[in-house]
Coordinates of C-alpha atoms and ligand atoms in Angstrom, one line a residue:
X1 CA -32.0 -13.5 2.2
X2 CA -32.3 -10.0 2.8
X3 CA -29.0 -8.1 1.7
X4 CA -27.3 -6.7 4.7
X5 CA -25.5 -3.3 4.7
X6 CA -22.1 -4.8 2.7
X7 CA -18.7 -3.2 2.8
X8 CA -16.0 -5.8 2.0
X9 CA -16.9 -8.1 -0.9
X10 CA -14.7 -11.1 -1.6
X11 CA -14.2 -11.4 -5.3
X12 CA -14.3 -15.6 -5.9
X13 CA -12.1 -16.3 -8.9
X14 CA -12.0 -20.2 -8.5
X15 CA -11.5 -22.2 -11.6
X16 CA -13.6 -24.9 -10.8
X17 CA -17.1 -25.4 -9.2
X18 CA -15.8 -27.1 -6.4
X19 CA -13.4 -24.7 -5.7
X20 CA -15.9 -21.7 -6.0
X21 CA -18.2 -23.5 -3.3
X22 CA -15.3 -23.8 -0.7
X23 CA -14.3 -20.2 -1.4
X24 CA -18.0 -19.1 -1.2
X25 CA -18.0 -20.8 2.3
X26 CA -14.4 -19.2 3.0
X27 CA -15.8 -15.6 2.4
X28 CA -19.1 -16.3 4.2
X29 CA -16.6 -16.7 7.3
X30 CA -14.9 -13.3 6.7
X31 CA -16.5 -11.0 4.3
X32 CA -19.9 -9.3 4.2
X33 CA -20.9 -10.2 0.6
X34 CA -19.2 -11.9 -2.2
X35 CA -19.0 -11.8 -5.9
X36 CA -18.8 -15.0 -7.9
X37 CA -17.0 -14.2 -11.1
X38 CA -18.9 -17.0 -13.5
X39 CA -16.1 -16.2 -16.4
X40 CA -13.3 -17.7 -14.2
X41 CA -15.1 -21.3 -13.9
X42 CA -13.9 -24.0 -16.5
X43 CA -16.6 -26.5 -15.4
X44 CA -19.5 -24.7 -15.7
X45 CA -22.7 -25.2 -17.7
X46 CA -23.2 -21.6 -18.9
X47 CA -26.0 -22.7 -21.1
X48 CA -28.2 -23.4 -18.0
X49 CA -28.9 -21.3 -15.1
X50 CA -30.3 -24.0 -12.8
X51 CA -26.1 -25.0 -12.6
X52 CA -25.9 -22.3 -10.1
X53 CA -28.1 -23.9 -7.6
X54 CA -25.7 -26.3 -6.6
X55 CA -23.0 -23.6 -5.9
X56 CA -25.2 -21.3 -4.2
X57 CA -27.6 -22.9 -2.2
X58 CA -26.8 -22.9 1.5
X59 CA -24.9 -19.8 1.5
X60 CA -24.4 -17.6 4.6
X61 CA -23.4 -14.4 2.7
X62 CA -25.3 -12.5 -0.3
X63 CA -23.7 -13.5 -3.5
X64 CA -23.4 -11.3 -6.8
X65 CA -23.0 -13.0 -10.1
X66 CA -20.8 -11.5 -12.8
X67 CA -19.6 -13.0 -16.1
X68 CA -17.5 -10.4 -17.3
X69 CA -16.7 -9.9 -21.1
X70 CA -13.3 -10.2 -22.3
X71 CA -13.3 -6.8 -23.4
X72 CA -14.8 -5.4 -20.1
X73 CA -12.0 -7.4 -18.1
X74 CA -13.1 -10.8 -18.2
X75 CA -11.3 -14.2 -19.0
X76 CA -14.2 -16.1 -21.0
X77 CA -15.9 -15.3 -24.2
X78 CA -19.5 -16.7 -23.5
X79 CA -22.4 -16.4 -26.1
X80 CA -24.0 -12.8 -25.5
X81 CA -27.7 -14.4 -25.2
X82 CA -26.7 -17.2 -23.0
X83 CA -24.7 -14.9 -20.9
X84 CA -27.3 -12.4 -20.3
X85 CA -29.9 -15.2 -19.3
X86 CA -27.8 -16.8 -17.0
X87 CA -27.4 -13.6 -15.0
X88 CA -30.7 -12.4 -15.3
X89 CA -32.4 -15.6 -14.5
X90 CA -29.6 -16.6 -12.1
X91 CA -30.2 -13.7 -10.1
X92 CA -34.0 -14.1 -10.1
X93 CA -33.7 -17.7 -8.7
X94 CA -30.3 -18.2 -7.2
X95 CA -28.2 -15.1 -6.3
X96 CA -28.6 -12.0 -4.8
X97 CA -27.5 -9.8 -7.3
X98 CA -26.3 -9.9 -10.9
X99 CA -24.1 -7.2 -12.8
X100 CA -24.8 -6.1 -16.0
X101 CA -22.5 -3.7 -18.0
X102 CA -24.2 -0.5 -18.9
X103 CA -23.4 -0.8 -22.5
X104 CA -25.6 -4.1 -22.6
X105 CA -28.7 -2.7 -20.4
X106 CA -31.2 -2.7 -23.3
X107 CA -30.5 -6.2 -24.1
X108 CA -30.7 -7.1 -20.4
X109 CA -33.7 -5.1 -19.6
X110 CA -35.7 -7.1 -22.6
X111 CA -35.1 -10.2 -20.6
X112 CA -37.5 -8.5 -17.8
X113 CA -34.8 -9.1 -14.5
X114 CA -35.4 -8.3 -11.2
X115 CA -34.5 -4.7 -10.9
X116 CA -34.0 -4.6 -6.8
X117 CA -31.2 -7.3 -7.9
X118 CA -29.5 -5.4 -10.7
X119 CA -26.2 -3.6 -10.5
X120 CA -25.6 -1.6 -13.7
X121 CA -21.5 -1.0 -14.3
X122 CA -19.4 0.7 -16.1
X123 CA -15.8 0.3 -16.2
X124 CA -12.8 1.9 -17.6
X125 CA -9.6 0.3 -18.0
X126 CA -7.3 3.1 -19.2
X127 CA -8.4 6.0 -17.6
X128 CA -10.7 7.9 -14.8
X129 CA -12.3 10.5 -17.8
X130 CA -12.8 14.0 -17.3
X131 CA -16.6 13.3 -18.5
X132 CA -17.3 11.1 -15.5
X133 CA -19.9 13.2 -14.0
X134 CA -21.7 12.8 -17.3
X135 CA -21.0 9.2 -17.2
X136 CA -22.4 9.0 -13.8
X137 CA -25.6 11.0 -14.8
X138 CA -26.2 8.6 -17.7
X139 CA -25.7 5.5 -15.4
X140 CA -28.2 6.6 -12.7
X141 CA -30.6 6.8 -15.5
X142 CA -30.7 3.2 -16.1
X143 CA -33.1 2.0 -13.2
X144 CA -31.1 -0.4 -11.0
X145 CA -30.8 -1.5 -7.2
X146 CA -26.8 -0.4 -7.5
X147 CA -24.9 1.4 -9.7
X148 CA -21.2 0.9 -10.3
X149 CA -18.6 2.8 -11.5
X150 CA -14.9 1.5 -11.8
X151 CA -11.9 3.7 -13.7
X152 CA -8.4 3.3 -13.8
X153 CA -6.3 5.6 -11.6
X154 CA -3.3 7.0 -13.8
X155 CA -2.1 9.3 -11.0
X156 CA -3.5 9.4 -7.2
X157 CA -5.4 12.5 -8.1
X158 CA -7.8 10.5 -10.0
X159 CA -9.1 9.2 -6.6
X160 CA -10.7 12.7 -5.9
X161 CA -13.3 12.2 -8.8
X162 CA -14.4 8.8 -7.3
X163 CA -14.6 10.5 -3.9
X164 CA -16.8 13.4 -5.4
X165 CA -19.3 10.8 -7.3
X166 CA -19.6 9.2 -4.0
X167 CA -20.7 12.1 -2.2
X168 CA -23.0 13.1 -5.4
X169 CA -24.6 9.6 -4.9
X170 CA -24.9 10.3 -1.0
X171 CA -26.9 13.7 -2.0
X172 CA -28.8 11.9 -5.1
X173 CA -30.2 8.6 -2.4
X174 CA -28.4 6.3 -4.8
X175 CA -26.4 3.3 -4.0
X176 CA -23.2 3.5 -5.9
X177 CA -19.7 1.4 -6.0
X178 CA -17.1 3.6 -6.9
X179 CA -13.6 2.8 -7.1
X180 CA -10.3 3.8 -8.7
X181 CA -8.5 0.5 -10.3
X182 CA -4.6 0.3 -10.2
X183 CA -2.0 1.0 -7.6
X184 CA -2.6 4.9 -7.7
X185 CA -6.1 4.1 -7.0
X186 CA -5.8 2.3 -3.7
X187 CA -6.8 4.8 -1.2
X188 CA -10.4 4.7 -3.1
X189 CA -10.7 1.2 -2.2
X190 CA -9.8 1.6 1.5
X191 CA -11.6 4.9 2.1
X192 CA -14.6 4.0 -0.4
X193 CA -16.7 2.6 2.2
X194 CA -16.1 5.0 4.9
X195 CA -17.6 7.9 2.2
X196 CA -20.5 5.8 1.2
X197 CA -19.5 3.0 -1.5
X198 CA -22.0 0.5 -1.4
X199 CA -18.7 -2.1 -1.0
X200 CA -15.3 -2.5 -1.9
X201 CA -13.9 -5.4 -3.8
X202 CA -11.0 -7.7 -2.3
X203 CA -9.3 -10.6 -2.9
X204 CA -9.7 -13.9 -0.9
X205 CA -6.2 -14.4 -0.6
X206 CA -2.8 -12.8 -2.1
X207 CA -2.6 -14.2 -5.9
X208 CA -6.3 -14.2 -6.7
X209 CA -6.8 -10.5 -7.5
X210 CA -9.3 -9.8 -9.9
X211 CA -8.4 -6.4 -10.9
X212 CA -5.6 -4.2 -10.7
X213 CA -4.7 -2.6 -7.0
X214 CA -7.0 -5.1 -5.1
X215 CA -6.2 -6.1 -1.2
X216 CA -7.1 -8.9 0.5
X217 CA -10.1 -9.2 2.7
X218 CA -7.9 -9.9 5.5
X219 CA -5.6 -6.7 5.1
X220 CA -8.7 -4.8 4.6
X221 CA -10.2 -6.1 7.8
X222 CA -7.1 -6.4 10.3
X223 CA -4.5 -4.2 8.9
X224 CA -6.8 -1.3 7.4
X225 CA -9.8 -1.8 10.0
X226 CA -12.0 -0.7 7.4
X227 CA -15.2 -1.3 9.2
X228 CA -14.3 1.3 11.9
X229 CA -13.3 4.0 9.2
X230 CA -15.6 7.3 9.2
X231 CA -15.2 10.2 7.2
X232 CA -13.5 11.8 10.5
X233 CA -10.8 9.2 10.7
X234 CA -7.8 10.7 10.8
X235 CA -5.5 9.9 7.7
X236 CA -1.9 9.1 8.0
X237 CA 0.1 7.2 5.1
X238 CA 3.4 6.7 3.1
X239 CA 4.0 8.6 -0.6
X240 CA 6.3 7.4 -3.2
X241 CA 6.8 4.6 -5.7
X242 CA 6.3 1.8 -5.1
X243 CA 4.7 1.5 -1.9
X244 CA 2.7 -1.5 -2.4
X245 CA 5.1 -3.8 -0.5
X246 CA 6.4 -1.0 2.1
X247 CA 6.1 -2.6 5.9
X248 CA 5.0 1.2 7.3
X249 CA 1.4 0.1 6.6
X250 CA 1.7 -2.9 8.5
X251 CA 3.6 -1.5 11.3
X252 CA 1.8 1.9 12.0
X253 CA -1.9 0.6 11.4
X254 CA -0.7 -2.4 14.2
X255 CA 0.5 0.7 16.5
X256 CA -2.8 3.0 15.8
X257 CA -5.0 -0.2 16.4
X258 CA -3.6 -1.4 19.7
X259 CA -3.7 2.4 21.2
X260 CA -7.1 2.5 19.9
X261 CA -6.9 5.2 17.9
X262 CA -9.5 6.7 15.0
X263 CA -6.7 6.8 12.3
X264 CA -5.6 4.9 9.6
X265 CA -2.2 4.4 7.8
X266 CA -2.7 4.3 3.8
X267 CA -0.4 3.4 1.2
X268 CA -0.4 6.0 -1.7
X269 CA 1.5 5.7 -4.4
X270 CA 2.7 9.2 -5.9
X271 CA 4.6 9.6 -9.1
X272 CA 4.3 13.6 -8.8
X273 CA 5.1 14.6 -5.3
X274 CA 4.0 18.5 -6.3
X275 CA 0.6 17.5 -7.3
X276 CA 0.1 15.2 -4.4
X277 CA 0.8 18.7 -2.3
X278 CA -1.6 20.9 -4.3
X279 CA -4.4 18.3 -4.3
X280 CA -4.1 16.3 -0.8
X281 CA -2.0 18.5 1.4
X282 CA -2.0 22.1 1.5
X283 CA -4.7 23.4 3.1
X284 CA -5.2 26.5 0.8
X285 CA -5.2 24.2 -2.4
X286 CA -6.3 20.6 -1.7
X287 CA -9.4 19.3 -3.3
X288 CA -9.7 16.5 -1.1
X289 CA -11.7 16.9 2.3
X290 CA -9.8 14.8 4.6
X291 CA -8.1 14.5 8.0
X292 CA -4.9 14.3 6.9
X293 CA -2.5 14.6 10.0
X294 CA 0.9 13.6 8.3
X295 CA 3.0 11.0 5.9
X296 CA 5.7 9.3 5.5
X297 CA 8.0 9.8 2.5
X298 CA 9.8 7.4 0.8
X299 CA 11.9 7.0 -2.5
X300 CA 11.9 8.7 -4.8
X301 CA 10.7 11.8 -3.1
X302 CA 12.5 12.1 0.2
X303 CA 14.8 15.3 -1.5
X304 CA 11.8 16.5 -3.6
X305 CA 9.7 16.8 -0.1
X306 CA 12.4 19.4 0.9
X307 CA 11.0 22.1 -1.4
X308 CA 7.5 21.3 -0.8
X309 CA 6.9 21.6 3.1
X310 CA 6.6 25.0 4.5
X311 CA 9.1 24.4 7.7
X312 CA 11.9 21.9 7.6
X313 CA 13.7 20.8 10.9
X314 CA 17.5 21.0 11.2
X315 CA 18.3 17.4 11.0
X316 CA 16.2 17.3 7.8
X317 CA 18.2 20.1 6.3
X318 CA 21.5 18.4 7.8
X319 CA 20.5 15.2 5.7
X320 CA 19.0 16.8 2.6
X321 CA 15.9 15.0 2.8
X322 CA 12.6 14.9 4.3
X323 CA 11.4 11.4 5.0
X324 CA 8.3 12.6 7.5
X325 CA 5.8 15.6 7.3
X326 CA 3.5 16.7 9.8
X327 CA 0.4 19.0 9.0
X328 CA -0.3 21.4 11.7
X329 CA -3.4 23.2 11.2
X330 CA -2.4 25.1 8.0
X331 CA 1.5 24.4 8.3
X332 CA 3.3 21.5 6.6
X333 CA 6.6 20.5 8.6
X334 CA 9.5 18.5 7.1
X335 CA 11.2 15.9 9.5
X336 CA 13.8 13.1 9.0
X337 CA 13.2 10.4 11.2
X338 CA 16.1 8.1 9.6
X339 CA 19.1 9.8 11.3
X340 CA 17.1 8.9 14.5
X341 CA 16.0 5.7 13.5
X342 CA 19.5 4.8 12.1
X343 CA 21.6 5.9 15.3
X344 CA 19.1 4.5 18.0
X345 CA 19.5 0.8 17.7
X346 CA 23.5 1.5 17.5
X347 CA 23.7 3.7 20.4
X348 CA 21.9 1.1 22.5
X349 CA 24.9 -1.2 21.9
X350 CA 27.7 1.4 22.7
X351 CA 28.9 4.9 22.9
X352 CA 29.4 6.5 19.8
X353 CA 31.6 9.5 21.1
X354 CA 35.0 9.0 19.6
X355 CA 34.1 5.3 18.0
X356 CA 35.6 4.7 14.7
X357 CA 33.0 4.2 12.3
X358 CA 33.2 2.9 8.9
X359 CA 30.1 3.9 6.5
X360 CA 30.1 2.0 3.2
X361 CA 28.2 3.8 0.5
X362 CA 27.4 7.5 -0.1
X363 CA 23.6 7.6 -0.8
X364 CA 20.6 9.1 0.9
X365 CA 21.0 6.6 3.6
X366 CA 24.4 7.1 4.0
X367 CA 23.4 10.8 4.8
X368 CA 21.4 10.0 7.6
X369 CA 23.6 7.8 9.4
X370 CA 27.1 10.3 8.7
X371 CA 24.2 13.0 10.6
X372 CA 23.5 10.9 13.5
X373 CA 27.0 9.8 14.0
X374 CA 28.4 13.2 13.8
X375 CA 25.5 14.3 16.3
X376 CA 26.9 11.5 18.6
X377 CA 30.7 12.1 18.3
X378 CA 31.8 9.6 15.8
X379 CA 35.1 9.5 14.0
X380 CA 33.7 8.8 10.4
X381 CA 35.4 7.4 7.3
X382 CA 32.9 6.8 4.1
X383 CA 33.9 4.0 1.7
X384 CA 32.4 4.5 -1.6
X385 CA 32.7 3.0 -5.3
X386 CA 31.9 6.3 -6.6
X387 CA 34.5 9.2 -5.5
X388 CA 32.6 12.0 -6.7
X389 CA 29.8 11.2 -4.7
X390 CA 32.5 10.5 -1.8
X391 CA 34.0 14.2 -2.2
X392 CA 30.5 15.6 -2.1
X393 CA 30.2 14.1 1.5
X394 CA 33.8 15.1 2.6
X395 CA 32.8 18.4 1.6
X396 CA 29.6 18.9 3.4
X397 CA 30.4 17.1 6.3
X398 CA 34.0 17.1 6.7
X399 CA 34.5 13.7 7.1
X400 CA 37.3 11.0 5.9
X401 CA 36.4 9.4 2.4
X402 CA 38.3 6.3 0.9
X403 CA 38.3 4.0 -1.7
X404 CA 35.7 0.8 -1.0
X405 CA 38.4 -1.5 -2.0
X406 CA 40.6 0.1 0.6
X407 CA 38.5 -1.3 3.7
X408 CA 40.4 -3.7 5.7
X409 CA 40.5 -4.7 9.3
X410 CA 41.6 -3.5 12.3
X411 CA 40.9 0.0 12.0
X412 CA 37.3 0.2 13.0
X413 CA 34.9 -0.3 15.9
X414 CA 31.5 0.2 13.7
X415 CA 31.2 -1.1 10.1
X416 CA 27.8 0.2 8.6
X417 CA 26.3 -0.7 5.3
X418 CA 24.2 1.6 3.8
X419 CA 24.2 0.5 -0.1
X420 CA 21.6 -2.2 -1.3
X421 CA 23.9 -4.8 -1.8
X422 CA 22.7 -8.0 0.0
X423 CA 19.0 -7.2 -0.8
X424 CA 16.8 -9.8 -1.5
X425 CA 15.7 -9.7 -5.3
X426 CA 18.5 -7.5 -5.6
X427 CA 22.1 -9.1 -4.8
X428 CA 21.2 -11.6 -2.1
X429 CA 24.1 -13.4 -0.7
X430 CA 26.6 -10.7 -1.7
X431 CA 28.6 -8.4 0.6
X432 CA 30.0 -4.9 -0.4
X433 CA 33.3 -6.0 1.6
X434 CA 35.6 -8.8 2.0
X435 CA 35.1 -11.1 5.1
X436 CA 38.6 -10.3 6.1
X437 CA 36.9 -6.5 7.0
X438 CA 35.5 -7.8 10.4
X439 CA 37.3 -8.8 13.4
X440 CA 36.2 -9.9 16.9
X441 CA 34.3 -7.4 19.0
X442 CA 33.3 -5.1 15.9
X443 CA 29.9 -4.0 15.5
X444 CA 28.8 -4.7 12.2
X445 CA 25.3 -2.8 11.2
X446 CA 23.6 -3.5 7.8
X447 CA 20.6 -1.0 7.0
X448 CA 19.1 -3.8 4.6
X449 CA 16.4 -5.3 6.4
X450 CA 15.2 -7.5 3.8
X451 CA 16.6 -10.9 4.4
X452 CA 17.2 -9.9 8.0
X453 CA 20.5 -11.4 8.0
X454 CA 22.5 -10.5 5.1
X455 CA 25.8 -12.0 3.7
X456 CA 27.5 -9.1 5.3
X457 CA 25.9 -9.9 8.9
X458 CA 26.8 -13.7 8.6
X459 CA 30.7 -13.2 7.3
X460 CA 30.4 -10.4 10.4
X461 CA 29.1 -13.4 12.6
X462 CA 31.5 -15.7 12.0
X463 CA 33.8 -13.3 12.5
X464 CA 32.9 -12.5 16.1
X465 CA 31.2 -9.2 15.6
X466 CA 28.0 -8.1 17.3
X467 CA 25.6 -7.7 14.4
X468 CA 22.5 -5.3 14.1
X469 CA 20.1 -5.6 11.3
X470 CA 18.1 -2.9 9.1
X471 CA 14.8 -4.0 10.8
X472 CA 16.1 -2.3 13.9
X473 CA 16.5 1.0 11.9
X474 CA 13.2 0.2 10.0
X475 CA 11.4 0.2 13.6
X476 CA 12.9 3.0 15.1
X477 CA 12.4 5.4 12.2
X478 CA 8.6 4.7 12.1
X479 CA 8.3 4.9 16.0
X480 CA 9.7 8.7 15.7
X481 CA 7.0 9.0 13.0
X482 CA 4.3 7.6 14.9
X483 CA 5.3 9.8 18.2
X484 CA 5.5 13.2 15.6
X485 CA 1.7 12.4 14.8
X486 CA 0.3 11.3 17.8
X487 CA 2.6 12.6 20.5
X488 CA 2.4 8.8 21.7
X489 CA 4.9 6.4 22.8
X490 CA 5.3 4.3 20.0
X491 CA 5.0 0.5 20.6
X492 CA 8.0 -0.5 19.4
X493 CA 7.9 -4.6 20.3
X494 CA 4.2 -4.6 18.4
X495 CA 5.7 -2.8 15.3
X496 CA 8.7 -5.0 15.2
X497 CA 6.0 -8.0 15.3
X498 CA 3.9 -6.4 12.3
X499 CA 7.1 -5.8 10.4
X500 CA 8.4 -9.2 10.6
X501 CA 4.9 -10.8 9.9
X502 CA 4.8 -8.6 6.8
X503 CA 7.9 -9.5 5.3
X504 CA 7.2 -13.1 6.2
X505 CA 10.0 -13.3 8.7
X506 CA 9.2 -15.7 11.4
X507 CA 12.1 -16.0 13.6
X508 CA 14.0 -13.0 15.8
X509 CA 16.0 -11.4 12.9
X510 CA 19.6 -9.8 13.0
X511 CA 20.5 -10.5 16.5
Ligands
NAP1 P1 20.9 5.3 -2.3 O1 20.5 6.8 -2.2 O2 20.5 5.2 -4.2 O3 22.1 5.1 -2.3 C1 22.7 3.7 -2.6 C2 24.2 3.9 -2.3 O4 24.7 2.1 -2.1 C3 25.4 4.8 -3.2 O5 25.9 5.0 -2.5 C4 25.5 3.6 -4.3 O6 26.7 4.0 -4.9 C5 25.9 2.3 -3.4 N1 26.0 1.1 -4.2 C6 24.9 0.6 -4.9 N2 25.3 -0.4 -5.1 C7 26.5 -1.0 -4.9 C8 27.6 -1.7 -5.2 N3 27.1 -3.1 -5.8 N4 29.0 -2.0 -4.5 C9 29.2 -0.8 -3.9 N5 28.4 0.7 -3.5 C10 27.1 0.6 -4.0 O7 19.9 4.3 -1.6 P2 19.7 4.6 -0.3 O8 18.2 5.2 -0.3 O9 20.8 5.1 0.6 O10 19.5 3.1 0.4 C11 20.5 2.1 0.6 C12 20.1 0.8 1.2 O11 19.5 1.4 2.5 C13 18.7 0.1 0.8 O12 19.1 -1.1 0.7 C14 17.7 0.7 1.6 O13 16.6 -0.7 1.4 C15 18.2 1.0 2.9 N6 17.5 1.5 3.8 C16 17.2 0.8 4.8 C17 16.6 1.6 5.8 C18 16.0 1.1 7.4 O14 15.0 1.4 8.0 N7 16.2 -0.1 7.8 C19 16.2 2.8 5.3 C20 16.8 3.6 4.3 C21 17.4 2.9 3.4 P3 26.7 4.7 -6.5 O15 26.6 6.2 -5.9 O16 27.9 4.5 -6.8 O17 25.6 4.4 -7.1

């Protein structure tokens, strides 16, 4: 079989030979190449390279065989002579490539390998070392078909070293797989092939990852449209920590795809926003040559981002937080779409002018809600458990404040929960208020979106209230971001469907 130009490599981590065969067939239907991790197999005869035949014959995809040592990230100790013989003989007779660690190169070459099937690899599970260029040069002195460098990204800036290596390899005419492992390295896994990486590894399904930060084949293909990315693709994304479970990549990439835009939205795990702005954003200092158009900012960087952008729009100043950055030539602009996102769904249900609104909580989301309600003429009381945070809001926004326990029925037209109480994995099935706080005809709005129907909304529904879920805000604020970056009307229904799919909701939520 002649190797194709591969991009997505499905890693097979099956425990039995029969599961591995099935997984290889599945990989053949969705990926470009597969890596069979022999060290995961429990019923495989490692002494006997011919044991590969029933696994690999009839395959419809090129296959790399790998049998990783425990100290190189593998899970099984196999006698070293047996392991190398299995890989070298196995590649000659059955597989398309075998992966040999650079530290074992001389032992492997003593077995007379077919060098056109050899991948020589370097792994570093603790960091991306400063001397990565020397490591690359040393690796390339070991003749092979493909060279591989996989290091751990301690911070997002480590991706830059990986992208530089890929550039070097292209200039050198070398076939290189380069990636940064771990969640800060995700962008190298998604953008690597468009910048010359021979392939990117992916899990066949969630839970079957063989290395930290690996995405699934399905996500790389359908969410990130990996095969259509090029070095000139416009880059958008979300910075924060954590970002891996954010619904934003699902929503924005679905919208970009529907509108046929050459753009991708990436999850970018960032611990130090100042370094991120320096290395990836500000045109005069950035070390990354990419077509960045803007990004979402999430917890915990929404306040820090205020100081890092060049211009801030008034609503973001009022809310004291930036959740959206737009790059316009040399200028970075900070916006806050949480305000618009929080109010739009509510304003569709009733006029807010003069509406008596109880805002529960006094954190970042509460500030966005209060700003929006003020703009729309709402009459606001903030109910908070922490009197200091409440009085800060009273001072800044001129709203009424009251202790949370004093919230009772009959006095409000709209009740808005801006606390995390009721969130899945946090305080699911709890409500920040007593059910008696709800009376018929009131609108109950919960900013929590997972689950889509919280205890707060269930109690409200039982009391005859109209309910509104945080999903509506999630989609509305994302829609406003999309418009800022692209200038186009966001396909909100599609974004809602993408968010629900990502969050695992199958039914219409919150209404
Ligand atoms: P935050 O800044 O940490 O503020 C949380 C607020 O809730 C604080 O006032 C906190 O009080 C209060 N609180 C926490 N636990 C409480 C409890 N058990 N009882 C009473 N009050 C409690 O967080 P945030 O950024 O505002 O986010 C809050 C929630 O809104 C999260 O669930 C988030 O997912 C959701 N949200 C949703 C969207 C959306 O698009 N739907 C957007 C933004 C936020 P203390 O000050 O006393 O700690």
